[in-house]
Short mmCIF file of C-alpha atoms and ligand atoms in Angstrom, two decimals:
data_model
loop_
_atom_site.label_atom_id
_atom_site.label_comp_id
_atom_site.label_asym_id
_atom_site.label_seq_id
_atom_site.Cartn_x
_atom_site.Cartn_y
_atom_site.Cartn_z
CA UNK A 1 -59.21 -39.38 -2.58
CA UNK A 2 -59.27 -42.07 0.13
CA UNK A 3 -55.89 -42.16 1.84
CA UNK A 4 -53.81 -45.33 2.07
CA UNK A 5 -53.50 -45.93 5.83
CA UNK A 6 -50.16 -47.06 7.12
CA UNK A 7 -49.11 -48.61 10.42
CA UNK A 8 -45.46 -48.04 11.32
CA UNK A 9 -43.69 -50.51 13.62
CA UNK A 10 -40.55 -48.83 15.00
CA UNK A 11 -39.87 -45.12 14.73
CA UNK A 12 -36.10 -45.12 15.27
CA UNK A 13 -33.60 -43.86 12.71
CA UNK A 14 -35.27 -45.20 9.56
CA UNK A 15 -38.81 -44.88 10.92
CA UNK A 16 -38.17 -41.24 11.85
CA UNK A 17 -36.70 -40.63 8.38
CA UNK A 18 -39.74 -42.23 6.79
CA UNK A 19 -42.06 -39.97 8.79
CA UNK A 20 -40.00 -36.89 7.83
CA UNK A 21 -39.73 -37.63 4.11
CA UNK A 22 -43.37 -38.65 3.81
CA UNK A 23 -44.43 -35.43 5.56
CA UNK A 24 -42.04 -33.19 3.61
CA UNK A 25 -42.87 -34.64 0.19
CA UNK A 26 -46.52 -35.41 0.85
CA UNK A 27 -47.87 -33.35 -2.02
CA UNK A 28 -45.39 -34.66 -4.59
CA UNK A 29 -45.95 -38.27 -3.51
CA UNK A 30 -49.73 -37.86 -3.64
CA UNK A 31 -49.43 -36.53 -7.19
CA UNK A 32 -47.49 -39.66 -8.07
CA UNK A 33 -49.71 -42.21 -6.34
CA UNK A 34 -53.08 -40.60 -6.87
CA UNK A 35 -53.96 -41.10 -3.20
CA UNK A 36 -52.36 -39.71 -0.02
CA UNK A 37 -50.13 -42.05 2.00
CA UNK A 38 -50.79 -41.40 5.67
CA UNK A 39 -49.13 -43.00 8.69
CA UNK A 40 -52.12 -43.33 10.98
CA UNK A 41 -50.68 -45.70 13.62
CA UNK A 42 -47.19 -45.91 15.13
CA UNK A 43 -46.00 -48.65 17.49
CA UNK A 44 -42.79 -48.19 19.44
CA UNK A 45 -41.71 -49.18 22.95
CA UNK A 46 -40.57 -45.57 23.36
CA UNK A 47 -43.98 -43.93 23.08
CA UNK A 48 -42.57 -40.60 24.21
CA UNK A 49 -40.18 -40.53 21.27
CA UNK A 50 -42.94 -41.67 18.91
CA UNK A 51 -45.25 -38.91 20.13
CA UNK A 52 -42.55 -36.30 19.79
CA UNK A 53 -41.64 -37.35 16.21
CA UNK A 54 -45.25 -37.52 15.07
CA UNK A 55 -46.36 -34.39 16.91
CA UNK A 56 -49.71 -35.96 17.77
CA UNK A 57 -50.57 -36.61 14.12
CA UNK A 58 -50.68 -40.39 14.47
CA UNK A 59 -52.06 -42.74 17.08
CA UNK A 60 -49.09 -43.97 19.15
CA UNK A 61 -49.00 -47.28 21.02
CA UNK A 62 -46.48 -49.68 22.53
CA UNK A 63 -48.58 -52.65 21.38
CA UNK A 64 -47.43 -53.54 17.87
CA UNK A 65 -50.08 -56.25 17.51
CA UNK A 66 -52.80 -53.63 17.86
CA UNK A 67 -51.38 -52.20 14.62
CA UNK A 68 -50.93 -55.46 12.71
CA UNK A 69 -54.54 -56.37 13.61
CA UNK A 70 -56.08 -52.96 13.05
CA UNK A 71 -58.77 -53.28 10.33
CA UNK A 72 -58.19 -49.65 9.43
CA UNK A 73 -54.53 -50.20 8.46
CA UNK A 74 -53.78 -51.08 4.81
CA UNK A 75 -49.99 -51.41 4.90
CA UNK A 76 -47.68 -52.27 7.80
CA UNK A 77 -44.08 -51.01 7.75
CA UNK A 78 -41.78 -53.20 9.85
CA UNK A 79 -38.66 -51.32 11.00
CA UNK A 80 -38.00 -53.13 14.25
CA UNK A 81 -35.17 -55.31 12.93
CA UNK A 82 -33.92 -58.73 13.99
CA UNK A 83 -35.78 -61.97 13.41
CA UNK A 84 -37.61 -62.68 16.66
CA UNK A 85 -40.51 -60.35 17.32
CA UNK A 86 -40.16 -58.90 13.80
CA UNK A 87 -40.92 -62.31 12.25
CA UNK A 88 -43.99 -62.78 14.44
CA UNK A 89 -45.28 -59.32 13.63
CA UNK A 90 -44.72 -59.63 9.89
CA UNK A 91 -46.49 -63.01 9.83
CA UNK A 92 -49.29 -61.58 11.97
CA UNK A 93 -49.71 -58.62 9.63
CA UNK A 94 -49.83 -60.98 6.63
CA UNK A 95 -52.34 -63.25 8.39
CA UNK A 96 -54.48 -60.15 8.92
CA UNK A 97 -54.39 -59.36 5.22
CA UNK A 98 -51.95 -56.44 5.44
CA UNK A 99 -49.34 -55.64 2.84
CA UNK A 100 -45.93 -55.34 4.47
CA UNK A 101 -42.95 -53.09 3.75
CA UNK A 102 -39.74 -53.99 5.55
CA UNK A 103 -36.08 -52.98 5.60
CA UNK A 104 -35.20 -56.16 7.48
CA UNK A 105 -32.62 -58.14 5.49
CA UNK A 106 -31.77 -60.41 8.42
CA UNK A 107 -35.41 -61.43 8.67
CA UNK A 108 -35.86 -62.06 4.94
CA UNK A 109 -32.53 -63.82 4.47
CA UNK A 110 -33.40 -66.14 7.35
CA UNK A 111 -37.18 -66.57 7.02
CA UNK A 112 -37.87 -65.15 3.54
CA UNK A 113 -39.15 -68.41 2.03
CA UNK A 114 -41.71 -68.80 4.81
CA UNK A 115 -42.74 -65.13 4.73
CA UNK A 116 -43.08 -64.94 0.94
CA UNK A 117 -45.11 -68.17 0.90
CA UNK A 118 -47.44 -66.81 3.60
CA UNK A 119 -47.87 -63.55 1.68
CA UNK A 120 -48.54 -65.42 -1.56
CA UNK A 121 -51.17 -67.51 0.21
CA UNK A 122 -52.88 -64.40 1.61
CA UNK A 123 -52.62 -62.44 -1.65
CA UNK A 124 -50.61 -59.64 -0.05
CA UNK A 125 -47.27 -58.07 -0.92
CA UNK A 126 -44.06 -58.05 1.12
CA UNK A 127 -41.86 -55.28 -0.28
CA UNK A 128 -38.22 -54.92 0.77
CA UNK A 129 -36.34 -52.39 -1.36
CA UNK A 130 -34.70 -50.94 1.76
CA UNK A 131 -33.27 -54.32 2.76
CA UNK A 132 -30.44 -54.20 0.21
CA UNK A 133 -28.26 -51.21 -0.53
CA UNK A 134 -30.28 -48.66 1.52
CA UNK A 135 -31.51 -46.01 -0.90
CA UNK A 136 -30.23 -47.71 -4.08
CA UNK A 137 -33.17 -49.14 -6.07
CA UNK A 138 -31.38 -52.44 -6.70
CA UNK A 139 -34.36 -54.70 -5.93
CA UNK A 140 -36.37 -52.76 -8.49
CA UNK A 141 -33.55 -53.21 -10.99
CA UNK A 142 -33.22 -56.95 -10.42
CA UNK A 143 -36.93 -57.78 -10.36
CA UNK A 144 -38.12 -55.36 -13.00
CA UNK A 145 -35.54 -53.26 -14.86
CA UNK A 146 -33.40 -56.25 -15.86
CA UNK A 147 -36.28 -58.66 -16.38
CA UNK A 148 -35.38 -59.26 -20.03
CA UNK A 149 -31.96 -60.57 -19.13
CA UNK A 150 -30.32 -63.73 -17.99
CA UNK A 151 -28.32 -62.43 -15.06
CA UNK A 152 -24.84 -63.94 -14.94
CA UNK A 153 -23.32 -62.51 -11.79
CA UNK A 154 -23.59 -59.80 -9.16
CA UNK A 155 -20.73 -58.23 -7.23
CA UNK A 156 -21.60 -55.73 -4.54
CA UNK A 157 -20.07 -53.49 -1.93
CA UNK A 158 -23.13 -53.83 0.26
CA UNK A 159 -21.90 -52.96 3.71
CA UNK A 160 -20.96 -49.35 4.33
CA UNK A 161 -19.29 -49.92 7.69
CA UNK A 162 -16.72 -52.35 6.34
CA UNK A 163 -16.17 -50.27 3.22
CA UNK A 164 -15.48 -47.27 5.46
CA UNK A 165 -13.02 -49.30 7.56
CA UNK A 166 -11.13 -50.58 4.50
CA UNK A 167 -11.06 -47.06 2.99
CA UNK A 168 -9.62 -45.69 6.23
CA UNK A 169 -7.03 -48.44 6.38
CA UNK A 170 -5.93 -47.60 2.85
CA UNK A 171 -6.08 -43.81 3.07
CA UNK A 172 -4.66 -43.32 6.56
CA UNK A 173 -2.47 -46.40 6.82
CA UNK A 174 -4.12 -47.39 10.10
CA UNK A 175 -4.78 -50.91 11.32
CA UNK A 176 -8.20 -52.55 11.44
CA UNK A 177 -8.90 -51.80 15.11
CA UNK A 178 -8.11 -48.08 14.74
CA UNK A 179 -10.39 -47.81 11.71
CA UNK A 180 -13.16 -49.71 13.52
CA UNK A 181 -12.89 -47.37 16.53
CA UNK A 182 -13.18 -44.45 14.12
CA UNK A 183 -16.27 -45.98 12.46
CA UNK A 184 -17.87 -46.40 15.88
CA UNK A 185 -16.99 -42.85 16.95
CA UNK A 186 -18.70 -41.54 13.79
CA UNK A 187 -21.79 -43.67 14.42
CA UNK A 188 -21.32 -45.86 11.31
CA UNK A 189 -20.59 -49.06 13.22
CA UNK A 190 -22.88 -50.44 15.90
CA UNK A 191 -21.65 -50.83 19.50
CA UNK A 192 -21.57 -54.54 18.64
CA UNK A 193 -20.22 -54.45 15.08
CA UNK A 194 -20.13 -58.25 14.61
CA UNK A 195 -22.78 -58.42 11.86
CA UNK A 196 -20.93 -55.86 9.78
CA UNK A 197 -17.27 -56.77 10.27
CA UNK A 198 -17.83 -60.53 10.07
CA UNK A 199 -19.65 -60.14 6.74
CA UNK A 200 -23.04 -61.36 8.02
CA UNK A 201 -24.97 -58.24 7.00
CA UNK A 202 -23.49 -58.48 3.50
CA UNK A 203 -24.39 -62.19 3.41
CA UNK A 204 -28.03 -61.35 4.13
CA UNK A 205 -28.05 -58.93 1.21
CA UNK A 206 -26.22 -61.03 -1.38
CA UNK A 207 -28.37 -64.05 -0.48
CA UNK A 208 -31.52 -62.05 -1.27
CA UNK A 209 -30.02 -60.76 -4.50
CA UNK A 210 -28.98 -64.28 -5.58
CA UNK A 211 -32.53 -65.53 -5.09
CA UNK A 212 -33.87 -62.67 -7.23
CA UNK A 213 -31.18 -62.93 -9.89
CA UNK A 214 -31.45 -66.67 -10.44
CA UNK A 215 -34.98 -67.53 -9.30
CA UNK A 216 -33.92 -69.87 -6.50
CA UNK A 217 -35.08 -70.04 -2.87
CA UNK A 218 -33.37 -67.84 -0.31
CA UNK A 219 -30.55 -69.94 1.17
CA UNK A 220 -28.47 -68.06 3.70
CA UNK A 221 -27.05 -71.27 5.19
CA UNK A 222 -25.28 -72.01 1.90
CA UNK A 223 -23.57 -68.62 1.72
CA UNK A 224 -19.82 -68.65 2.45
CA UNK A 225 -19.05 -65.76 4.80
CA UNK A 226 -15.68 -64.27 5.73
CA UNK A 227 -15.29 -60.80 7.26
CA UNK A 228 -12.49 -58.26 7.37
CA UNK A 229 -11.14 -58.65 10.92
CA UNK A 230 -7.94 -60.35 9.77
CA UNK A 231 -7.07 -57.87 7.05
CA UNK A 232 -3.57 -56.47 7.47
CA UNK A 233 -2.13 -53.19 6.30
CA UNK A 234 0.64 -55.14 4.49
CA UNK A 235 -1.86 -56.74 2.12
CA UNK A 236 -3.61 -53.47 1.37
CA UNK A 237 -0.20 -52.06 0.37
CA UNK A 238 0.80 -55.05 -1.78
CA UNK A 239 -2.61 -54.98 -3.45
CA UNK A 240 -2.05 -51.29 -4.29
CA UNK A 241 1.38 -52.02 -5.75
CA UNK A 242 -0.21 -54.65 -7.98
CA UNK A 243 -2.93 -52.20 -9.08
CA UNK A 244 -5.76 -53.55 -6.93
CA UNK A 245 -8.02 -52.31 -4.12
CA UNK A 246 -9.15 -54.49 -1.26
CA UNK A 247 -12.94 -54.56 -0.79
CA UNK A 248 -15.45 -56.66 1.13
CA UNK A 249 -17.67 -57.99 -1.64
CA UNK A 250 -20.87 -59.96 -1.80
CA UNK A 251 -20.61 -62.17 -4.88
CA UNK A 252 -22.99 -64.50 -6.62
CA UNK A 253 -22.44 -66.16 -9.98
CA UNK A 254 -24.38 -68.62 -12.09
CA UNK A 255 -22.32 -71.51 -13.44
CA UNK A 256 -23.41 -74.69 -15.26
CA UNK A 257 -22.73 -76.74 -12.13
CA UNK A 258 -24.53 -74.43 -9.72
CA UNK A 259 -24.51 -71.02 -8.10
CA UNK A 260 -21.62 -69.41 -6.27
CA UNK A 261 -22.72 -67.44 -3.22
CA UNK A 262 -20.09 -65.82 -1.06
CA UNK A 263 -18.97 -62.84 0.99
CA UNK A 264 -15.30 -62.20 1.60
CA UNK A 265 -12.63 -59.55 1.19
CA UNK A 266 -11.18 -59.53 -2.29
CA UNK A 267 -8.84 -57.66 -4.57
CA UNK A 268 -10.56 -55.73 -7.35
CA UNK A 269 -8.62 -54.03 -10.17
CA UNK A 270 -8.17 -50.35 -9.23
CA UNK A 271 -9.34 -49.35 -12.73
CA UNK A 272 -12.87 -50.70 -12.15
CA UNK A 273 -15.44 -48.08 -11.14
CA UNK A 274 -16.60 -50.22 -8.24
CA UNK A 275 -13.07 -50.35 -6.82
CA UNK A 276 -13.32 -46.59 -6.33
CA UNK A 277 -16.43 -46.72 -4.18
CA UNK A 278 -15.10 -45.38 -0.90
CA UNK A 279 -16.27 -44.69 2.63
CA UNK A 280 -19.77 -45.74 3.64
CA UNK A 281 -21.12 -45.76 0.09
CA UNK A 282 -22.52 -48.92 -1.50
CA UNK A 283 -22.45 -50.14 -5.09
CA UNK A 284 -23.76 -53.18 -6.91
CA UNK A 285 -22.40 -54.34 -10.27
CA UNK A 286 -24.63 -56.66 -12.29
CA UNK A 287 -23.56 -58.60 -15.38
CA UNK A 288 -26.50 -59.62 -17.55
CA UNK A 289 -26.54 -61.12 -21.02
CA UNK A 290 -28.44 -58.46 -22.96
CA UNK A 291 -27.53 -55.22 -21.23
CA UNK A 292 -23.97 -56.13 -20.19
CA UNK A 293 -22.74 -54.53 -17.01
CA UNK A 294 -24.82 -52.04 -15.05
CA UNK A 295 -23.64 -50.36 -11.85
CA UNK A 296 -25.86 -49.03 -9.07
CA UNK A 297 -24.29 -46.63 -6.57
CA UNK A 298 -25.56 -44.70 -3.57
CA UNK A 299 -26.01 -44.44 0.16
CA UNK A 300 -26.41 -47.93 1.61
CA UNK A 301 -27.69 -46.79 4.99
CA UNK A 302 -28.85 -43.74 6.90
CA UNK A 303 -32.18 -42.31 7.91
CA UNK A 304 -33.40 -40.56 4.78
CA UNK A 305 -31.69 -42.70 2.11
CA UNK A 306 -33.28 -45.81 3.63
CA UNK A 307 -36.58 -43.95 4.04
CA UNK A 308 -36.40 -43.21 0.32
CA UNK A 309 -36.50 -46.97 -0.38
CA UNK A 310 -39.22 -47.61 2.23
CA UNK A 311 -41.45 -44.98 0.65
CA UNK A 312 -40.74 -46.27 -2.86
CA UNK A 313 -42.13 -49.60 -1.64
CA UNK A 314 -45.15 -47.89 -0.09
CA UNK A 315 -45.88 -46.24 -3.40
CA UNK A 316 -45.47 -49.52 -5.28
CA UNK A 317 -47.79 -51.31 -2.89
CA UNK A 318 -50.31 -48.45 -3.00
CA UNK A 319 -50.35 -48.63 -6.80
CA UNK A 320 -50.79 -52.42 -6.65
CA UNK A 321 -53.49 -52.53 -4.04
CA UNK A 322 -56.25 -52.72 -6.60
CA UNK A 323 -54.33 -54.99 -8.98
CA UNK A 324 -55.15 -58.67 -9.33
CA UNK A 325 -52.71 -60.53 -7.01
CA UNK A 326 -51.78 -62.88 -9.86
CA UNK A 327 -50.40 -59.96 -11.84
CA UNK A 328 -48.19 -58.39 -9.20
CA UNK A 329 -44.40 -58.49 -9.35
CA UNK A 330 -43.50 -61.83 -7.69
CA UNK A 331 -41.62 -61.54 -4.39
CA UNK A 332 -38.38 -62.91 -5.81
CA UNK A 333 -39.03 -61.71 -9.35
CA UNK A 334 -39.87 -65.23 -10.65
CA UNK A 335 -43.31 -66.87 -10.46
CA UNK A 336 -43.44 -68.93 -7.23
CA UNK A 337 -44.30 -72.15 -9.12
CA UNK A 338 -41.41 -71.61 -11.53
CA UNK A 339 -38.56 -71.32 -9.04
CA UNK A 340 -35.42 -73.28 -9.91
CA UNK A 341 -33.52 -75.78 -7.81
CA UNK A 342 -30.00 -75.02 -9.03
CA UNK A 343 -27.71 -75.91 -6.12
CA UNK A 344 -25.45 -73.46 -4.34
CA UNK A 345 -21.90 -74.71 -4.89
CA UNK A 346 -19.62 -75.62 -1.98
CA UNK A 347 -16.73 -73.22 -1.52
CA UNK A 348 -14.19 -75.81 -2.80
CA UNK A 349 -15.82 -75.57 -6.24
CA UNK A 350 -15.72 -71.78 -6.41
CA UNK A 351 -13.56 -70.33 -9.17
CA UNK A 352 -11.60 -67.16 -8.60
CA UNK A 353 -8.20 -65.56 -8.93
CA UNK A 354 -6.09 -65.65 -5.79
CA UNK A 355 -3.57 -63.46 -3.99
CA UNK A 356 -1.04 -65.37 -1.92
CA UNK A 357 1.50 -63.72 0.39
CA UNK A 358 4.29 -66.03 1.41
CA UNK A 359 7.02 -65.30 3.93
CA UNK A 360 9.94 -67.32 2.59
CA UNK A 361 13.53 -67.98 3.61
CA UNK A 362 15.78 -65.97 1.29
CA UNK A 363 17.96 -68.69 -0.22
CA UNK A 364 18.39 -70.44 -3.57
CA UNK A 365 15.72 -72.85 -4.76
CA UNK A 366 12.94 -71.66 -2.48
CA UNK A 367 10.90 -70.05 -5.21
CA UNK A 368 11.37 -73.09 -7.40
CA UNK A 369 9.75 -75.23 -4.69
CA UNK A 370 6.79 -72.87 -4.50
CA UNK A 371 6.25 -72.61 -8.22
CA UNK A 372 6.53 -76.40 -8.57
CA UNK A 373 3.74 -76.91 -6.06
CA UNK A 374 1.57 -74.34 -7.85
CA UNK A 375 2.29 -76.06 -11.18
CA UNK A 376 1.44 -79.49 -9.70
CA UNK A 377 -1.92 -78.12 -8.55
CA UNK A 378 -2.46 -76.51 -11.98
CA UNK A 379 -2.49 -73.06 -10.44
CA UNK A 380 -1.14 -70.60 -12.99
CA UNK A 381 0.69 -67.45 -11.87
CA UNK A 382 -0.59 -64.18 -13.34
CA UNK A 383 1.73 -61.75 -11.55
CA UNK A 384 4.30 -61.91 -8.79
CA UNK A 385 6.43 -59.57 -6.75
CA UNK A 386 9.16 -60.12 -4.25
CA UNK A 387 9.91 -57.56 -1.60
CA UNK A 388 13.65 -57.09 -1.16
CA UNK A 389 14.54 -58.26 2.37
CA UNK A 390 15.67 -55.64 4.89
CA UNK A 391 19.44 -55.53 5.54
CA UNK A 392 19.48 -57.81 8.56
CA UNK A 393 16.68 -60.04 7.28
CA UNK A 394 17.02 -63.53 5.86
CA UNK A 395 13.35 -63.78 4.85
CA UNK A 396 11.37 -62.11 2.09
CA UNK A 397 7.72 -61.60 1.21
CA UNK A 398 6.75 -63.24 -2.06
CA UNK A 399 3.34 -62.21 -3.40
CA UNK A 400 1.59 -64.14 -6.16
CA UNK A 401 -1.55 -63.37 -8.12
CA UNK A 402 -3.02 -66.39 -9.86
CA UNK A 403 -5.17 -66.81 -12.91
CA UNK A 404 -8.65 -68.16 -12.30
CA UNK A 405 -8.55 -71.54 -10.61
CA UNK A 406 -10.60 -73.48 -8.09
CA UNK A 407 -10.58 -72.88 -4.36
CA UNK A 408 -9.82 -76.57 -3.92
CA UNK A 409 -6.59 -76.32 -5.94
CA UNK A 410 -5.43 -73.19 -4.13
CA UNK A 411 -6.17 -74.59 -0.68
CA UNK A 412 -4.26 -77.73 -1.55
CA UNK A 413 -1.30 -75.65 -2.80
CA UNK A 414 -1.37 -73.53 0.38
CA UNK A 415 -1.33 -76.62 2.52
CA UNK A 416 1.71 -77.98 0.69
CA UNK A 417 3.55 -74.66 0.66
CA UNK A 418 2.94 -74.27 4.40
CA UNK A 419 4.76 -77.54 4.96
CA UNK A 420 7.93 -76.36 3.19
CA UNK A 421 10.75 -75.82 5.62
CA UNK A 422 11.44 -72.48 3.90
CA UNK A 423 7.91 -71.18 4.58
CA UNK A 424 8.40 -68.98 7.63
CA UNK A 425 4.83 -67.79 8.40
CA UNK A 426 1.23 -68.76 7.67
CA UNK A 427 0.31 -68.10 4.03
CA UNK A 428 -2.08 -65.17 3.58
CA UNK A 429 -4.73 -65.89 0.96
CA UNK A 430 -7.21 -63.40 -0.50
CA UNK A 431 -9.43 -63.84 -3.50
CA UNK A 432 -9.15 -61.71 -6.64
CA UNK A 433 -12.21 -60.73 -8.68
CA UNK A 434 -11.33 -59.04 -11.96
CA UNK A 435 -15.00 -58.40 -12.81
CA UNK A 436 -14.35 -58.48 -16.53
N1 HSE B 501 -24.87 -51.77 8.86
C1 HSE B 501 -25.10 -51.66 7.45
C2 HSE B 501 -23.90 -51.04 6.79
C3 HSE B 501 -26.30 -50.85 7.09
O1 HSE B 501 -22.93 -50.70 7.44
O2 HSE B 501 -23.94 -50.91 5.57
C4 HSE B 501 -27.55 -51.59 7.29
O3 HSE B 501 -27.58 -52.76 6.53
#
């Protein structure tokens, strides 16, 4: 049995996990593939680390191009991250006729169209199961398992760091900064957590899933992105009282007019399974016309869970190596010449339920003013609660949940409410996704 020879670029957390799992499960994997998968070359700037992980069983170098250009390498795994050198290396590997496996969502969300086109041209595969949801086989589900369906929408908790922070805020009653410090102390959040807490990492992932679900090009620039840095304890508590949990969600939905593509915190009914996904875990809920709702849950990051997805891709590619390129699973699940051009909708046209927290003067007629504005904008109230003011207070919190309406109508209502003399603080707005 001729082995499949693999070049690994980057042997950090995920690369080390990939080495470990491939070594530990070598026999089982070989039984599944029919040929051994062997990492023969490893490129890492830290050659000492690479040598210690591989124990001298692979050729170690600090020159990644010597791997992407090595005629004896069949598949290149890119685990360097980012979109500078990683892009150059992936394109170089493709140009040299290598199949590529990558966990790099930032790279694919930013340069995916270019990379997939180059791979198509060269007749090689770029596989990226580990780029979304860590060890959860969601790419497999979207491109293959659900292929019979028209996918209607996807809602995902696809960033473990922010889910951990929101879980901590709810469970321990701590503020955002305390929960973030905790996430960093536990090694969940990076030293620079911007990509996670500002929703950018989740945007990379939902953008890729939207392209696969609807057969449209990858369009990160059209994704609306809002993180969790402004989330207050008060709103987590009011959400709970109304029966909702606050989650950072990646959402994409097909509508007649176009596709919604967005990442933001939102209230989800506490009775939904996905609302109960806590800590660093990830989950993706898919609504499709034939199967209905399916939910995929698991570890969204970490050395071995992500390695599980990387190796699944290696196996897929190994099985496909002898297949006619025209009969492989297309990169985005749709044939490249049959991609659609459905536009991504601007945020104003998005439809959602809304949570509004208003700080209002506690005197007669104030609520009437607010409800009149909502009625004028055709925003219908679904539920409301008013917090009794403290003894010495002359202001009260008024919280409204709306039925589904457009972002444009709600923003217009917020602007008008903010101008009321009785409105004592900026209006807090969060979106509500009932996921029915
Ligand atoms: N930083 C990500 C998370 C994992 O917290 O889920 C890698 O995408």
